[in-house]
Tab-separated table of C-alpha atoms in Angstrom:
chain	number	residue	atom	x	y	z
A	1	UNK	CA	43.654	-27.679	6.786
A	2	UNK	CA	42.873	-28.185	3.065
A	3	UNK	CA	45.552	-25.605	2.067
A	4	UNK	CA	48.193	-27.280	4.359
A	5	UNK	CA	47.839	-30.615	3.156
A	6	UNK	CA	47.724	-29.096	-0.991
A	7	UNK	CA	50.878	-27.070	0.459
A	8	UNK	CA	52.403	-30.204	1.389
A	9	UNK	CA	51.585	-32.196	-1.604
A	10	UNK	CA	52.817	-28.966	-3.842
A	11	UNK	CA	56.418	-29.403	-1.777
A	12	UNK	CA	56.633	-32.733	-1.606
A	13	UNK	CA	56.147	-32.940	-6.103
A	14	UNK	CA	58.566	-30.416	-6.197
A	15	UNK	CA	61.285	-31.676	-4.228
A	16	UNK	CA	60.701	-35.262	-6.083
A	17	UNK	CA	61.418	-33.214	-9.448
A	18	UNK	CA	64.248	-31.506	-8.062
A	19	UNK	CA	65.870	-34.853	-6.921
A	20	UNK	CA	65.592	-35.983	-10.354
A	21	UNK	CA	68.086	-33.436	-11.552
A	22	UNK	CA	71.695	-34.793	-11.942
A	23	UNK	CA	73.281	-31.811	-10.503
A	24	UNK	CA	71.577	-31.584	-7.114
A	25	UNK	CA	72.733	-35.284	-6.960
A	26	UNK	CA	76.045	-34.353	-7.709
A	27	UNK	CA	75.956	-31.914	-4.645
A	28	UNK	CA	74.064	-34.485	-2.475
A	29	UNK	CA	77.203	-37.011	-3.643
A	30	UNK	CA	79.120	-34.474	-2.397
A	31	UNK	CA	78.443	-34.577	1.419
A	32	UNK	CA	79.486	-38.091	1.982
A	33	UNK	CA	82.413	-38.066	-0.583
A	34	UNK	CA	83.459	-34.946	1.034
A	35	UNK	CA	83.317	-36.334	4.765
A	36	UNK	CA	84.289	-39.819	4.011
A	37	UNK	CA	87.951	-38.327	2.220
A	38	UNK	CA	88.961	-35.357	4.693
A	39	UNK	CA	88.536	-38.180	7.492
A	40	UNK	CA	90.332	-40.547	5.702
A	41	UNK	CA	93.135	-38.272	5.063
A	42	UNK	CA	92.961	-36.626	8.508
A	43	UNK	CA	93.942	-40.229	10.227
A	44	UNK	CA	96.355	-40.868	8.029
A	45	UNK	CA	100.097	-41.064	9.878
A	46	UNK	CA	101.733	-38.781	7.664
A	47	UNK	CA	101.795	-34.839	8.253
A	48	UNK	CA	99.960	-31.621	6.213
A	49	UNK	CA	103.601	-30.568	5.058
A	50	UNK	CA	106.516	-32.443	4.410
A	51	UNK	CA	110.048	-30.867	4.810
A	52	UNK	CA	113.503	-31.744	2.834
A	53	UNK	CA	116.192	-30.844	5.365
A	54	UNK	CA	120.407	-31.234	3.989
A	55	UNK	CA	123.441	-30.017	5.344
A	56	UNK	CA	125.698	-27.929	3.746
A	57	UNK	CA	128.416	-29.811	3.674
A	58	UNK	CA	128.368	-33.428	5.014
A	59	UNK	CA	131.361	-33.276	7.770
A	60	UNK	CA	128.967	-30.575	9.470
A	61	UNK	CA	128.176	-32.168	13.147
A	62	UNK	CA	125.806	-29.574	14.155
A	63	UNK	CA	123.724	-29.702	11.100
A	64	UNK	CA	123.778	-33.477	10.969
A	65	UNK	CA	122.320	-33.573	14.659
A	66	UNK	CA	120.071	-31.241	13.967
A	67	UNK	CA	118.468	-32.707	10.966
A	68	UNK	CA	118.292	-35.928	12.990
A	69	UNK	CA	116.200	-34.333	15.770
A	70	UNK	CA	113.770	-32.678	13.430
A	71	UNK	CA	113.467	-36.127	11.026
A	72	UNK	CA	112.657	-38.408	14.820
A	73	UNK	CA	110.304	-35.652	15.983
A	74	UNK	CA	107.875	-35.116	13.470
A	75	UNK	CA	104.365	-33.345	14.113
A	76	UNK	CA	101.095	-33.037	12.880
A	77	UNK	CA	101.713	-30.089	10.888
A	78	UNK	CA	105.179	-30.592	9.722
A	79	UNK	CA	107.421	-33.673	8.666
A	80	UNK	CA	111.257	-33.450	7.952
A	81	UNK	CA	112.969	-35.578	5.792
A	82	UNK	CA	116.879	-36.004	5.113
A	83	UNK	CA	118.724	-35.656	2.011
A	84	UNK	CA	122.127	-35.897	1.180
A	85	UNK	CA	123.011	-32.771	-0.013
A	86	UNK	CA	121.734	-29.389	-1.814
A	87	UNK	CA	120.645	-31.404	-4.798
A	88	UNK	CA	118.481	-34.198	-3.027
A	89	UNK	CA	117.055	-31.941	-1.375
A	90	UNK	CA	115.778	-29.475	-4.627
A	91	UNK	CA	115.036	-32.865	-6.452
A	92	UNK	CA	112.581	-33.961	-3.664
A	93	UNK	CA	110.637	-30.241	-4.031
A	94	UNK	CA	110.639	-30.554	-7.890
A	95	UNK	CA	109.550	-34.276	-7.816
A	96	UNK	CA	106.565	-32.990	-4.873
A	97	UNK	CA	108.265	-35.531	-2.406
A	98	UNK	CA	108.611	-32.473	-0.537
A	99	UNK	CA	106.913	-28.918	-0.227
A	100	UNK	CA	109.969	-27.318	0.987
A	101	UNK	CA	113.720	-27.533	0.810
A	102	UNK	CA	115.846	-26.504	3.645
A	103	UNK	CA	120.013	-26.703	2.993
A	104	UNK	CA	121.439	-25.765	6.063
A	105	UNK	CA	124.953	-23.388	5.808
A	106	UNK	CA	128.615	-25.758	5.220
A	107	UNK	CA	129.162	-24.755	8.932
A	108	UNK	CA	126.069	-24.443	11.242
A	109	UNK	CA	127.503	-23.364	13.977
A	110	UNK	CA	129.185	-20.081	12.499
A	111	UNK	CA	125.666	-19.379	12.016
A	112	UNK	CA	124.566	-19.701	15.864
A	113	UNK	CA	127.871	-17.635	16.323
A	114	UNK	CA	126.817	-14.542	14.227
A	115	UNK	CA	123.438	-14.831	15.107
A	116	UNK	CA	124.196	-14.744	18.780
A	117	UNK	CA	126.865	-11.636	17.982
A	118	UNK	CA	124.255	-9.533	16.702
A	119	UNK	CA	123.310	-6.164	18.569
A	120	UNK	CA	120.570	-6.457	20.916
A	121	UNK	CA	118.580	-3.886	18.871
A	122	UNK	CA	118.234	-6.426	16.128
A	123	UNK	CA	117.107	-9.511	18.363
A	124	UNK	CA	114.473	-6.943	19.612
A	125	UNK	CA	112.917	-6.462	16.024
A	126	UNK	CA	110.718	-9.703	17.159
A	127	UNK	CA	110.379	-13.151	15.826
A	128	UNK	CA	109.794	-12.793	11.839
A	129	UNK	CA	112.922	-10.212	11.738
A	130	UNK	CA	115.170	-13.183	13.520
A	131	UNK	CA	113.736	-15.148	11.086
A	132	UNK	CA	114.306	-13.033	8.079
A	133	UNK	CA	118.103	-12.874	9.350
A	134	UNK	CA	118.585	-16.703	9.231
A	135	UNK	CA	117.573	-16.607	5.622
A	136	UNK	CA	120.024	-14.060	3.979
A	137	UNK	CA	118.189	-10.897	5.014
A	138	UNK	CA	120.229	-9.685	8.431
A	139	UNK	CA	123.287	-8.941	8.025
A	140	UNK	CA	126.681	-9.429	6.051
A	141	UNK	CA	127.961	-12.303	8.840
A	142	UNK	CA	125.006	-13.882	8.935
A	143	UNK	CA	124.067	-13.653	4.923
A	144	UNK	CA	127.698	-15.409	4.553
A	145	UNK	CA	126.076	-18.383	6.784
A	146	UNK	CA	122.474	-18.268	4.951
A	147	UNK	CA	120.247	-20.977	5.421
A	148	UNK	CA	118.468	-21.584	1.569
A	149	UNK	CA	115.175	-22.399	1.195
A	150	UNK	CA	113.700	-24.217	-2.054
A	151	UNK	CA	109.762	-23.901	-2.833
A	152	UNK	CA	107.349	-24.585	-5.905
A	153	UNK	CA	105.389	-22.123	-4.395
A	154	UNK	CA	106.237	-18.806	-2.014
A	155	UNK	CA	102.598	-19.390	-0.555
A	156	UNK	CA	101.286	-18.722	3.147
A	157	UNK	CA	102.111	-22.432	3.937
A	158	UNK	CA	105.602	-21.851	3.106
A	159	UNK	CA	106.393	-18.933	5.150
A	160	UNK	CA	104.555	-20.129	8.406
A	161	UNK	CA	106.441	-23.568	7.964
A	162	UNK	CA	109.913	-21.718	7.623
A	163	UNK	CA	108.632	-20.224	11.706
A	164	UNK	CA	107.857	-23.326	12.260
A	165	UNK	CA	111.827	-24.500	11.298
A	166	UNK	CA	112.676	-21.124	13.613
A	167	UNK	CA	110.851	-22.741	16.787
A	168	UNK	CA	112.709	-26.126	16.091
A	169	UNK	CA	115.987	-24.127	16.013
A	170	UNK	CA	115.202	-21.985	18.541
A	171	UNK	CA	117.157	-23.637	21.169
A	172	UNK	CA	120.761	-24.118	19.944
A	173	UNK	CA	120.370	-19.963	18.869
A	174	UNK	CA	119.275	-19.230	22.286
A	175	UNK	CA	122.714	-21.061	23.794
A	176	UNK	CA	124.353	-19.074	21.116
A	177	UNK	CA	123.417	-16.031	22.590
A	178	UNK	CA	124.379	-17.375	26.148
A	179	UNK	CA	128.225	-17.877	24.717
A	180	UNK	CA	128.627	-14.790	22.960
A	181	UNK	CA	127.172	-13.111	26.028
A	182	UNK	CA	129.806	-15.380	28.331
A	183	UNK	CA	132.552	-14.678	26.821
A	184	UNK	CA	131.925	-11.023	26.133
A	185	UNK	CA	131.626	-10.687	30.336
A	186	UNK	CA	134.712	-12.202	31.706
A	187	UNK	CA	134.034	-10.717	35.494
A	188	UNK	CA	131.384	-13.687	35.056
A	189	UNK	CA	133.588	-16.364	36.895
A	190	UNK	CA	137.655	-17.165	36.084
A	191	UNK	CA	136.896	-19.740	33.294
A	192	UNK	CA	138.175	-19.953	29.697
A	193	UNK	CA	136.403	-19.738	26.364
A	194	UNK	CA	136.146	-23.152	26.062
A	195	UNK	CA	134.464	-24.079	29.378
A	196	UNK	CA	132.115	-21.111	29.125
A	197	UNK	CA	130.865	-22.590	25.815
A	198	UNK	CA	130.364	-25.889	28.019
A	199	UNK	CA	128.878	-23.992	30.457
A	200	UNK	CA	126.598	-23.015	28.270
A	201	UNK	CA	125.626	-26.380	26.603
A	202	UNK	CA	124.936	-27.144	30.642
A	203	UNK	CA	122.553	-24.962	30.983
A	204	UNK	CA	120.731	-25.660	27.667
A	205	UNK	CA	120.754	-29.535	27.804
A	206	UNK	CA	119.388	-28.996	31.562
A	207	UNK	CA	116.766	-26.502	30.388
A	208	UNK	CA	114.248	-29.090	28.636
A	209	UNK	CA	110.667	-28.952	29.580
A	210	UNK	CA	108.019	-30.914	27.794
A	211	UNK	CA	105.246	-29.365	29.582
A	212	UNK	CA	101.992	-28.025	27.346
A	213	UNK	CA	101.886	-24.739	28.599
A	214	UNK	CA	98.729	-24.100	25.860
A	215	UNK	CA	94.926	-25.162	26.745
A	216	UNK	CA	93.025	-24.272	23.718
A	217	UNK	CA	89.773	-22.907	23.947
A	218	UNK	CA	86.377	-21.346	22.571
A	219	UNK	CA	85.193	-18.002	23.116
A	220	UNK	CA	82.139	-20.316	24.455
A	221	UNK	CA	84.478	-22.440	27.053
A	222	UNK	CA	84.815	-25.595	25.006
A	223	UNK	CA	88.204	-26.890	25.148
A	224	UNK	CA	90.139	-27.862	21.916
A	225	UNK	CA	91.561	-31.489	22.794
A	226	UNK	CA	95.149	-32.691	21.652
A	227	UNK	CA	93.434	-35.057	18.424
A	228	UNK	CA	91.074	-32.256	17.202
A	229	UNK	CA	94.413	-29.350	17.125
A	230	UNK	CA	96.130	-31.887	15.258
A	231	UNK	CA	93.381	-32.236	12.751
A	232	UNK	CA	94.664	-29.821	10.397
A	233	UNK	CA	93.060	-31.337	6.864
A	234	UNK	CA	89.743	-32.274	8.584
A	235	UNK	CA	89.562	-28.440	10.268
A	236	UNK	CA	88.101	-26.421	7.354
A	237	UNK	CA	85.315	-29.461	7.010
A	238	UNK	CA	82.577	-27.208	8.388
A	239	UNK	CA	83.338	-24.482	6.454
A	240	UNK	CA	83.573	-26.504	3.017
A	241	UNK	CA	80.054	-28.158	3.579
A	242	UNK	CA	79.098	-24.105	4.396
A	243	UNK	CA	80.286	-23.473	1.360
A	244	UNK	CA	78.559	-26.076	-0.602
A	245	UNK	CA	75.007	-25.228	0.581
A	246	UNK	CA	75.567	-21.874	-0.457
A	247	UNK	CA	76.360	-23.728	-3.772
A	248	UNK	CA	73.220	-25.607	-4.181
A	249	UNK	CA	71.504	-21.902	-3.211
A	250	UNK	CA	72.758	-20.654	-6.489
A	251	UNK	CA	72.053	-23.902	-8.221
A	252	UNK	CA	68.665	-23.749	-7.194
A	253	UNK	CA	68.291	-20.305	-8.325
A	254	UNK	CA	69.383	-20.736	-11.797
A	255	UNK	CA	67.164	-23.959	-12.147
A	256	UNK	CA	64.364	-21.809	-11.055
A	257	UNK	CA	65.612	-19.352	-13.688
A	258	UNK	CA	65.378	-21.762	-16.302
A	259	UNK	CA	62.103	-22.800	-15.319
A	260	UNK	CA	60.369	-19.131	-15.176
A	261	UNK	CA	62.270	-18.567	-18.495
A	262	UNK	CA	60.423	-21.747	-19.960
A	263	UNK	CA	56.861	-20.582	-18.570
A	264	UNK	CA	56.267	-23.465	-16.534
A	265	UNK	CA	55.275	-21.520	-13.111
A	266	UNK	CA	52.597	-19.606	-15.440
A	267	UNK	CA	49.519	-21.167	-13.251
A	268	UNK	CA	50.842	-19.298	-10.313
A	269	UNK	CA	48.715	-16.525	-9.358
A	270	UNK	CA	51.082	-13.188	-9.207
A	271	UNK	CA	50.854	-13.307	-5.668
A	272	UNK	CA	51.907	-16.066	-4.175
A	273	UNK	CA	54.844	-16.198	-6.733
A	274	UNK	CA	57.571	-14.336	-4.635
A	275	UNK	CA	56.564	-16.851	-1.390
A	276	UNK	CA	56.622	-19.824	-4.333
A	277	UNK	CA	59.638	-19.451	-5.859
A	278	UNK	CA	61.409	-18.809	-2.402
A	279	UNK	CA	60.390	-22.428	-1.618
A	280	UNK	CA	61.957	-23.736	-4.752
A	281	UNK	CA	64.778	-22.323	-3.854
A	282	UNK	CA	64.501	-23.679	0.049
A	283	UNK	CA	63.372	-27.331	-1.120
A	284	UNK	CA	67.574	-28.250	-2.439
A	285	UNK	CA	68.787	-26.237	1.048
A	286	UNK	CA	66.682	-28.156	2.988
A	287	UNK	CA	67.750	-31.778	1.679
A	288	UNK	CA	71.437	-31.132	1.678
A	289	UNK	CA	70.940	-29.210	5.130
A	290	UNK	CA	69.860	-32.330	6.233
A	291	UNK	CA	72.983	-34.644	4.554
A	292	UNK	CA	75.153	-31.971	5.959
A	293	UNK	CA	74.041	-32.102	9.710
A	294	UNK	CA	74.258	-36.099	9.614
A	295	UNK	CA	77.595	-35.345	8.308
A	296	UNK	CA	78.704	-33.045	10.963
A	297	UNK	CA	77.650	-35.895	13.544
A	298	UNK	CA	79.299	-38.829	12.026
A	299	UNK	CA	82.628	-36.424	11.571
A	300	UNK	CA	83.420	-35.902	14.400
A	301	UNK	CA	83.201	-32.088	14.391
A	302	UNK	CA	79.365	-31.838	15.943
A	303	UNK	CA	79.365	-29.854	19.157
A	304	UNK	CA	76.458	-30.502	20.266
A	305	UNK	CA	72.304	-30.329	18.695
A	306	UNK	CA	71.401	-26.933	21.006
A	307	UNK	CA	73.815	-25.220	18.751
A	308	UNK	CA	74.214	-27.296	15.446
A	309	UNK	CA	70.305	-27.198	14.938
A	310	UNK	CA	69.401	-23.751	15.595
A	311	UNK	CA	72.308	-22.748	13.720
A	312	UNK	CA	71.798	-25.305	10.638
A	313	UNK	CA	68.541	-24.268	9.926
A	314	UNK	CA	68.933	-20.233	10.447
A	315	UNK	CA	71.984	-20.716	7.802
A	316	UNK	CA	69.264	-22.550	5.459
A	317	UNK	CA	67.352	-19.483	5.251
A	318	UNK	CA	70.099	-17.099	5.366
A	319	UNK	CA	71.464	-18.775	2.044
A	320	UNK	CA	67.999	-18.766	0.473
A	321	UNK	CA	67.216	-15.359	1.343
A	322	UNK	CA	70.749	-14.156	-0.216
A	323	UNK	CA	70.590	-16.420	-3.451
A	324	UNK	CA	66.916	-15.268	-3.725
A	325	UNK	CA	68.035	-11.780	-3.149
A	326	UNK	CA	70.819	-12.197	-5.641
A	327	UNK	CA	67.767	-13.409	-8.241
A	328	UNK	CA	65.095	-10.750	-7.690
A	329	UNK	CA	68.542	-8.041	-8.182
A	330	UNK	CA	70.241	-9.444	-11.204
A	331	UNK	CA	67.056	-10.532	-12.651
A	332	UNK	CA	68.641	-11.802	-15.756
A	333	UNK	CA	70.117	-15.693	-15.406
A	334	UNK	CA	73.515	-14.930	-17.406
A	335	UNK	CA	74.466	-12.617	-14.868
A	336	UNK	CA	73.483	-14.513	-11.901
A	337	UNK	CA	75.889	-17.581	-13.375
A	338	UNK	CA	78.402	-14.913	-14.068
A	339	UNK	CA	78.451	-14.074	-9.985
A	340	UNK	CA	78.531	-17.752	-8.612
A	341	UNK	CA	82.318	-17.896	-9.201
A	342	UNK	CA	82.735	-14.857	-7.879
A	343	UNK	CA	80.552	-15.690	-4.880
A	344	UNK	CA	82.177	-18.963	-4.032
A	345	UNK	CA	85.662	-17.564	-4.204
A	346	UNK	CA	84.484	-14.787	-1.528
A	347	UNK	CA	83.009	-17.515	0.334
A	348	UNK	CA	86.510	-19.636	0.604
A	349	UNK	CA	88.334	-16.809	1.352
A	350	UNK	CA	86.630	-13.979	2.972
A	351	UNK	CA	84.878	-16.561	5.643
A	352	UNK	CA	86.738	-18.569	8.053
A	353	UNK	CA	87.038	-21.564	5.711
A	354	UNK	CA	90.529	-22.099	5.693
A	355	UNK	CA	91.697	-18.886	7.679
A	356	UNK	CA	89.942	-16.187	9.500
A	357	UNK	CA	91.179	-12.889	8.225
A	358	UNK	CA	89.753	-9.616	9.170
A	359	UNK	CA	89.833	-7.825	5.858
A	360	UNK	CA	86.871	-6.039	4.404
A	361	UNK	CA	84.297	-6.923	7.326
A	362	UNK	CA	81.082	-5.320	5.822
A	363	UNK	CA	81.427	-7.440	2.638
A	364	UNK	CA	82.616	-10.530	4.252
A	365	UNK	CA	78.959	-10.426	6.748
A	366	UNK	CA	77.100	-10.069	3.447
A	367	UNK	CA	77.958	-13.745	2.794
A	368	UNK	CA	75.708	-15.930	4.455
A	369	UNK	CA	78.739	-18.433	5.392
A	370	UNK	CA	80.138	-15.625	7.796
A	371	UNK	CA	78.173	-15.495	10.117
A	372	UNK	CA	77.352	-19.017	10.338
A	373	UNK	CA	80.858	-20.277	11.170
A	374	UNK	CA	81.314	-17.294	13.560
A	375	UNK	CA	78.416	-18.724	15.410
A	376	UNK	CA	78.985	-22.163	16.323
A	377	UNK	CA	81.001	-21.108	19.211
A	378	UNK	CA	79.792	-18.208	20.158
A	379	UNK	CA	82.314	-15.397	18.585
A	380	UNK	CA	78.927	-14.394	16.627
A	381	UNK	CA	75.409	-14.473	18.470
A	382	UNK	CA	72.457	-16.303	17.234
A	383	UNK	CA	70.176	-13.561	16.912
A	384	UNK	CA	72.748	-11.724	14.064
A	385	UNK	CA	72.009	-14.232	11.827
A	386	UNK	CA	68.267	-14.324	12.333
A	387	UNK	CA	68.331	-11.006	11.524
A	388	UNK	CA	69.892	-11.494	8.179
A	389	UNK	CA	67.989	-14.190	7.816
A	390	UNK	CA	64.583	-12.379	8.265
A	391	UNK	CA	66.306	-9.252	6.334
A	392	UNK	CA	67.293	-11.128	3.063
A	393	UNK	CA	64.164	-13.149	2.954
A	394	UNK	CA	61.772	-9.865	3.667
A	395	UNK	CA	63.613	-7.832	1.188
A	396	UNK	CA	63.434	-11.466	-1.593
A	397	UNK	CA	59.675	-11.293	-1.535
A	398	UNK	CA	59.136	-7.633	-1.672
A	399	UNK	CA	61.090	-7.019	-4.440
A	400	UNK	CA	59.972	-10.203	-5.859
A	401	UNK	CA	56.243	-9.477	-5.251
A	402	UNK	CA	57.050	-5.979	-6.858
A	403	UNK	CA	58.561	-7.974	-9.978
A	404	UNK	CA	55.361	-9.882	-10.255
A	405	UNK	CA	53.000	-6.808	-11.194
């Protein structure tokens, strides 16, 4: 009982010293700063990307009621505004008014035409190929009617909000298609040009269904509601506040670096070191775990304390066990710091942070954010991260008890 309550007293010392350092303050600053500003910004009216949307030429009727339906039906991913002409419209992107520019050809519908006179083996070549033909890359009819696009940037936000444009158009092409097809069958009823292109318009303006055909789901059976899809800045919360626990891991370990360097574990027989210098590294985990939960539950993202518990504390010791692994390896504390950029940047974007990609699998379930986010609903069991966790923290104190001889 004796060694329990010195155990205690031993922790409780060194978590009041590590407190006292200004940059595990910082990272405890962090939590609240972090939730407080994605929620703010997630509630806000306006959408993640905003849109600059001209006509070619400012007689053109089609383009003119196009850009009118996109600018009154905005969503939560993407909002459209109007410009003038060609120049508005690559004065709002330079400006940052607008992420992208969209000028739409002088005639619009000559573009439905030759898009809906192409040969079925090139509508066939699937979505991002229709696409691709809208914006100069099909051929010569339609690159005569090209759509242009402006960007600062040709990132991945840019190309998935130019589909995004495709779905909004999606519906005039399609009638295109029906009037080239109509008037290219004239056994199809005794009707002239002109009333087949009506007919057509018919059929599309009676073809409108508002219907959610989508119910989105976890692998576990918890439905995605309407508010949380929508959420687009708040959704890579989880993963951010992953990421910064792994952060105050590697903090930890070069403070306890520094300290070993200075001498001032000396009185610390050789073996309990490996065991002792784990727990420094556990004491910052454990009080920013701790901000982080409470921050999951006033968020809005907390599914439910079955799961978040289990899972916050097994990703404590998974990212104690891999910075103290990462210690006991390197050994020296210049090339530990050199591999915390390196680490972090793997962590944003080989772990479902901001996108789940399936690239380089064995590295990416080396990092101890992995398989936590994997796990929260169930695409990752439990038990896999228990097992790193007992793997990194076994291997931490053998070779660390090895070290100490």
């Amino acid at each position: 009982m004796r060694h329990i309550r010195h155990a205690i007293t031993q922790a409780f010392l060194l978590n009041k010293r590590i407190l006292k350092q200004p940059v595990f303050l910082i990272l405890l600053a962090l939590v609240p700063m972090l939730v407080l500003g994605v929620n703010l910004i997630s509630f806000e009216t306006g959408s993640l990307v905003t849109v600059a949307v001209a006509p070619g030429s400012r007689d053109d009727s089609s383009a003119r009621a196009l850009i009118s339906t996109l600018v009154h039906h905005p969503s939560p991913a993407v909002r459209y505004i109007s410009c003038r002409d060609d120049e508005a419209a690559q004065k709002a992107v330079a400006s940052g008014e607008a992420r992208l520019g969209i000028v739409f050809p002088p005639d619009l519908d000559e573009l439905f035409a030759a898009y809906g006179a192409q040969e079925t083996a090139d509508l066939d070549a699937g979505a991002l190929a229709m696409l691709g033909s809208l914006f100069g890359s099909g051929s010569n009819s339609m690159k005569e009617h090209q759509i242009i696009c402006y960007t600062a940037t040709n990132d991945i936000v840019a190309k998935m909000t130019r589909e995004q444009l495709f779905g909004k158009m999606y519906r005039d092409m399609e009638t295109a298609v029906v009037k080239v097809w109509l008037r290219s069958h004239p056994e199809v009823g005794d009707y002239t040009d002109t009333q087949r292109d009506e007919f057509a318009e018919q059929i599309r303006s009676g073809d409108i269904e508002d219907f959610n055909f989508f119910e989105l789901q976890y692998l576990d059976g918890e439905t995605i509601t309407d508010e949380e899809a929508g959420r687009y800045i708040a959704s890579p919360m989880r993963g951010l506040l992953a990421v910064l626990l792994t952060l105050t891991a590697l903090a930890a370990v070069l403070y306890l670096c520094d300290d070993i360097r200075k001498g001032r574990f000396i009185w610390i027989s050789p073996q309990k070191k490996p065991l002792f210098y784990f727990g420094c590294i556990l004491l910052p985990i454990a009080d920013l775990g701790l901000a982080a939960y409470a921050a999951l539950y006033l968020s809005g993202n907390f599914t439910s304390w079955r799961k978040e518990l289990p899972a916050m504390l097994l990703f404590g010791l998974c990212a104690a066990g891999f910075a103290n692994l990462l210690r006991v390896i390197l050994r020296r504390m210049n090339l530990i710091a050199a591999c915390v950029p390196i680490i972090l940047c793997a962590c944003l974007f080989l772990t479902p942070v901001f996108i789940d990609l399936v690239i380089l699998e064995p590295v990416q379930m080396l990092l101890p954010t992995y398989l936590y986010l994997k796990s929260i609903h169930s695409v990752q069991p439990l038990w896999m991260m228990a097992a790193y966790a007992a793997a990194a923290v076994v291997l931490g104190l053998i070779l660390g008890r090895e070290q100490s001889f």
